[in-house]
XYZ file of C-alpha atoms in Angstrom:
277
model
C 53.204 -8.577 184.093
C 54.549 -6.524 181.225
C 56.799 -3.362 182.248
C 54.928 -0.098 181.088
C 55.938 1.220 177.966
C 58.486 3.963 178.320
C 56.764 7.354 176.865
C 58.237 8.322 173.536
C 60.521 11.212 173.161
C 59.114 14.385 172.114
C 60.200 16.049 168.702
C 60.842 19.561 168.003
C 59.994 20.321 164.431
C 62.377 23.523 163.359
C 60.777 24.042 159.806
C 59.421 27.168 158.637
C 55.455 27.954 158.867
C 52.977 26.477 157.759
C 55.149 23.073 157.393
C 56.400 22.972 160.749
C 52.555 22.855 162.148
C 51.567 20.376 159.360
C 54.280 17.783 160.071
C 53.464 18.329 163.902
C 49.712 17.296 163.046
C 50.885 14.120 161.162
C 53.128 13.111 163.865
C 50.517 13.503 166.590
C 48.380 11.346 164.217
C 50.873 8.722 164.565
C 50.916 8.930 168.346
C 54.198 11.094 168.350
C 54.805 13.823 171.099
C 55.519 16.860 168.649
C 55.763 20.651 168.964
C 56.493 23.146 166.275
C 59.466 25.495 167.224
C 60.238 27.183 163.724
C 63.754 28.476 163.726
C 63.327 30.019 160.039
C 60.894 32.417 158.748
C 60.174 32.940 155.106
C 59.110 36.294 153.448
C 59.481 38.035 149.987
C 62.690 39.789 149.925
C 62.722 43.350 150.719
C 65.307 44.167 147.891
C 66.201 42.216 144.924
C 69.924 41.496 143.817
C 70.734 43.439 140.613
C 72.137 40.546 138.743
C 68.981 38.441 139.419
C 66.823 41.206 137.384
C 69.341 41.020 134.482
C 68.869 37.479 134.451
C 65.210 37.003 132.996
C 65.325 36.402 129.061
C 65.607 39.110 126.744
C 63.285 37.830 124.304
C 60.784 34.570 124.253
C 63.060 32.731 121.583
C 65.755 32.303 124.314
C 63.794 30.342 126.703
C 65.523 28.465 130.035
C 66.641 24.996 129.521
C 65.280 24.338 133.071
C 64.439 26.423 136.315
C 65.560 24.599 139.304
C 63.581 25.347 142.445
C 65.481 24.771 145.801
C 62.220 24.253 147.802
C 58.575 24.752 147.873
C 58.835 28.387 149.176
C 60.771 28.837 146.098
C 57.893 27.703 143.743
C 55.347 29.716 145.979
C 57.172 32.985 145.637
C 58.183 32.440 141.954
C 54.700 31.782 140.821
C 53.827 35.332 142.188
C 55.976 36.899 139.684
C 54.044 38.286 136.445
C 56.802 36.474 134.258
C 56.390 33.254 135.876
C 54.099 31.629 133.193
C 56.220 32.951 130.449
C 59.593 31.301 132.207
C 57.658 27.984 132.509
C 55.918 27.736 129.232
C 59.205 25.940 127.547
C 61.188 25.014 130.327
C 61.866 21.773 132.337
C 61.176 22.301 136.328
C 63.791 20.640 138.352
C 62.953 19.965 142.020
C 65.653 18.425 144.543
C 62.869 16.461 146.394
C 59.300 15.228 146.813
C 58.288 18.415 148.612
C 59.383 20.863 145.715
C 57.603 18.523 143.310
C 54.596 18.541 144.994
C 54.532 22.521 145.334
C 55.268 22.489 141.496
C 52.115 20.084 141.002
C 49.939 22.176 143.400
C 51.004 25.301 141.136
C 49.534 23.799 138.196
C 52.903 22.271 136.816
C 52.228 19.120 134.821
C 53.931 16.080 136.350
C 55.584 15.187 133.138
C 57.349 18.658 132.949
C 59.183 17.867 136.522
C 62.278 16.359 137.049
C 63.004 14.989 140.482
C 65.234 12.286 142.361
C 63.167 9.015 142.483
C 61.391 8.094 145.719
C 64.302 5.447 146.403
C 66.912 8.241 146.490
C 69.212 8.094 149.258
C 69.252 11.779 149.607
C 67.036 14.337 147.991
C 69.531 17.265 147.340
C 71.306 18.511 144.189
C 73.623 15.555 143.539
C 70.977 13.315 143.321
C 68.802 15.480 140.875
C 72.018 16.014 138.619
C 71.923 12.040 138.258
C 68.343 12.553 136.825
C 68.843 15.614 134.525
C 72.208 15.490 133.368
C 71.469 14.415 130.074
C 69.102 17.466 129.234
C 71.926 20.301 129.456
C 73.706 20.890 126.167
C 76.270 23.194 125.194
C 74.393 27.086 125.234
C 71.632 25.993 127.325
C 70.456 28.367 130.114
C 69.639 27.116 133.827
C 67.746 29.557 136.385
C 68.329 28.651 139.883
C 65.234 30.023 141.894
C 66.263 30.315 145.571
C 66.232 32.331 148.597
C 68.788 34.286 150.565
C 69.390 34.973 154.199
C 68.150 38.195 155.518
C 70.404 41.207 156.183
C 70.535 42.004 159.993
C 69.621 45.612 159.154
C 66.087 46.192 157.653
C 67.522 48.624 154.866
C 70.719 46.559 154.114
C 70.784 45.027 150.430
C 70.535 41.551 150.438
C 73.627 39.707 150.893
C 74.973 36.730 148.974
C 74.492 33.154 150.589
C 76.863 32.298 153.672
C 79.545 30.362 152.845
C 78.591 26.762 152.594
C 74.842 27.148 152.739
C 74.279 26.939 149.153
C 77.229 24.438 148.493
C 74.907 22.161 146.840
C 73.533 24.313 144.326
C 76.921 25.549 143.560
C 77.969 22.044 142.736
C 75.076 21.777 140.378
C 75.895 25.068 138.750
C 79.259 23.727 138.076
C 78.015 20.666 136.435
C 75.874 22.546 134.254
C 78.939 24.730 133.220
C 80.905 21.699 132.717
C 78.189 20.473 130.389
C 78.528 23.576 128.172
C 75.508 25.496 129.874
C 75.357 29.067 131.759
C 73.578 29.409 135.000
C 71.874 32.464 136.454
C 70.088 32.723 140.100
C 66.747 34.651 140.982
C 66.118 35.395 144.689
C 62.412 35.039 145.354
C 62.147 34.919 149.115
C 64.453 35.469 152.167
C 65.257 33.314 155.027
C 65.216 35.347 158.712
C 65.405 34.325 161.940
C 62.298 34.261 163.983
C 61.789 36.530 167.145
C 63.220 34.769 170.525
C 60.679 35.389 172.746
C 60.914 34.225 176.427
C 58.415 31.140 175.825
C 60.488 30.025 172.868
C 63.767 30.338 174.572
C 62.505 28.387 177.669
C 61.215 25.724 175.294
C 64.671 25.295 173.450
C 66.407 25.372 176.589
C 64.387 22.600 178.161
C 64.585 20.414 174.906
C 68.512 21.055 175.169
C 68.656 18.674 178.170
C 65.314 16.401 178.221
C 66.033 13.970 175.669
C 63.802 15.554 172.947
C 64.639 15.151 169.549
C 65.345 18.319 167.484
C 64.478 17.983 163.807
C 66.588 20.088 161.400
C 65.914 20.429 157.640
C 68.404 23.034 157.337
C 71.548 24.313 158.527
C 70.357 27.688 158.867
C 67.825 26.615 161.797
C 70.913 25.521 163.814
C 72.739 28.649 163.479
C 69.388 30.610 164.466
C 69.213 28.387 167.283
C 72.541 29.397 168.753
C 71.647 32.942 168.001
C 68.799 32.593 170.251
C 70.825 30.761 172.923
C 74.249 31.804 173.211
C 76.490 29.790 175.159
C 73.971 26.914 175.397
C 75.473 23.427 176.212
C 73.860 21.279 173.771
C 75.821 17.921 174.516
C 73.016 16.267 175.996
C 70.836 17.013 173.136
C 69.619 14.852 170.147
C 69.629 15.952 166.654
C 67.630 14.227 163.741
C 69.195 15.572 160.394
C 67.972 15.239 156.863
C 71.176 15.600 155.077
C 75.088 15.331 156.011
C 75.579 18.990 155.849
C 73.050 19.626 158.405
C 74.690 17.021 160.652
C 78.120 18.736 160.179
C 76.407 22.127 161.347
C 74.763 20.264 164.396
C 78.221 18.573 165.292
C 79.820 21.932 165.275
C 77.098 23.604 167.510
C 77.920 20.434 169.987
C 74.903 18.345 169.658
C 75.935 15.073 172.009
C 73.980 12.707 169.743
C 73.278 13.236 166.030
C 71.144 10.653 163.840
C 70.590 10.983 159.793
C 67.388 10.214 158.216
C 65.892 10.418 154.927
C 63.629 13.841 154.576
C 60.236 12.176 154.199
C 57.605 12.182 157.279
C 57.859 8.565 157.182
C 61.497 8.124 157.706
C 61.698 10.731 160.232
C 58.780 8.983 162.258
C 60.504 5.972 161.976
C 63.802 7.038 163.384
C 61.887 8.678 166.470
C 59.665 5.553 166.847
C 62.993 3.231 166.772
C 64.660 5.499 169.378
C 61.631 4.819 172.020
């Protein structure tokens, strides 16, 4: 008589809402045990950096060569700007991954106007994106990077620059544009906040630190927020699924005992979880 199959491990989805719940629903449909535990909240920025305000073209005859959107959230918040249509009219739209490309299409941008790494790309990041778009940039071209920023600790404080390393891929891409003779500006359209650490969430996180659950991390900020929730927590028994090497480095620094890399598609993440059963 065959032995009963061991239960599949639980996965905690740490993406912001509403993505976290959407991923949980799709994991559940595949028969996986999944729980949403968002470790980042996304909101409109409470202030704008002065440099960002001056980044817009002064006249219609000086369009952007491209607008690089760092995430689907960047697309959604940018589209709420009254200047969005004018900026998109004559610009390519760069997306580092399929989620951002889907958000652009959902916002009405034609697929023919979007550049993104191919579905077979090993990573969905700035480096893979540059392989697709480097031939577009010529001397004098202007590229706008549409991004978020970490929220300040104090509600009335101005938005800070990004933490060291948090935008390293974008800085790498910015340098490639400059090397090609172009210029780069940044537009902050949302802020990332740590979610409130209520007792129920903290209890779930402590349990998942030791019960064999998989933590799905799609950003290093989520790991930092988790550490802020549970200072001093021992993570040596915890398991992390990471969607980029830089996130793996953050998980290693936090002390996660097992770290497994996966491509950031739902199918690849689900396959990683299923293979670990």
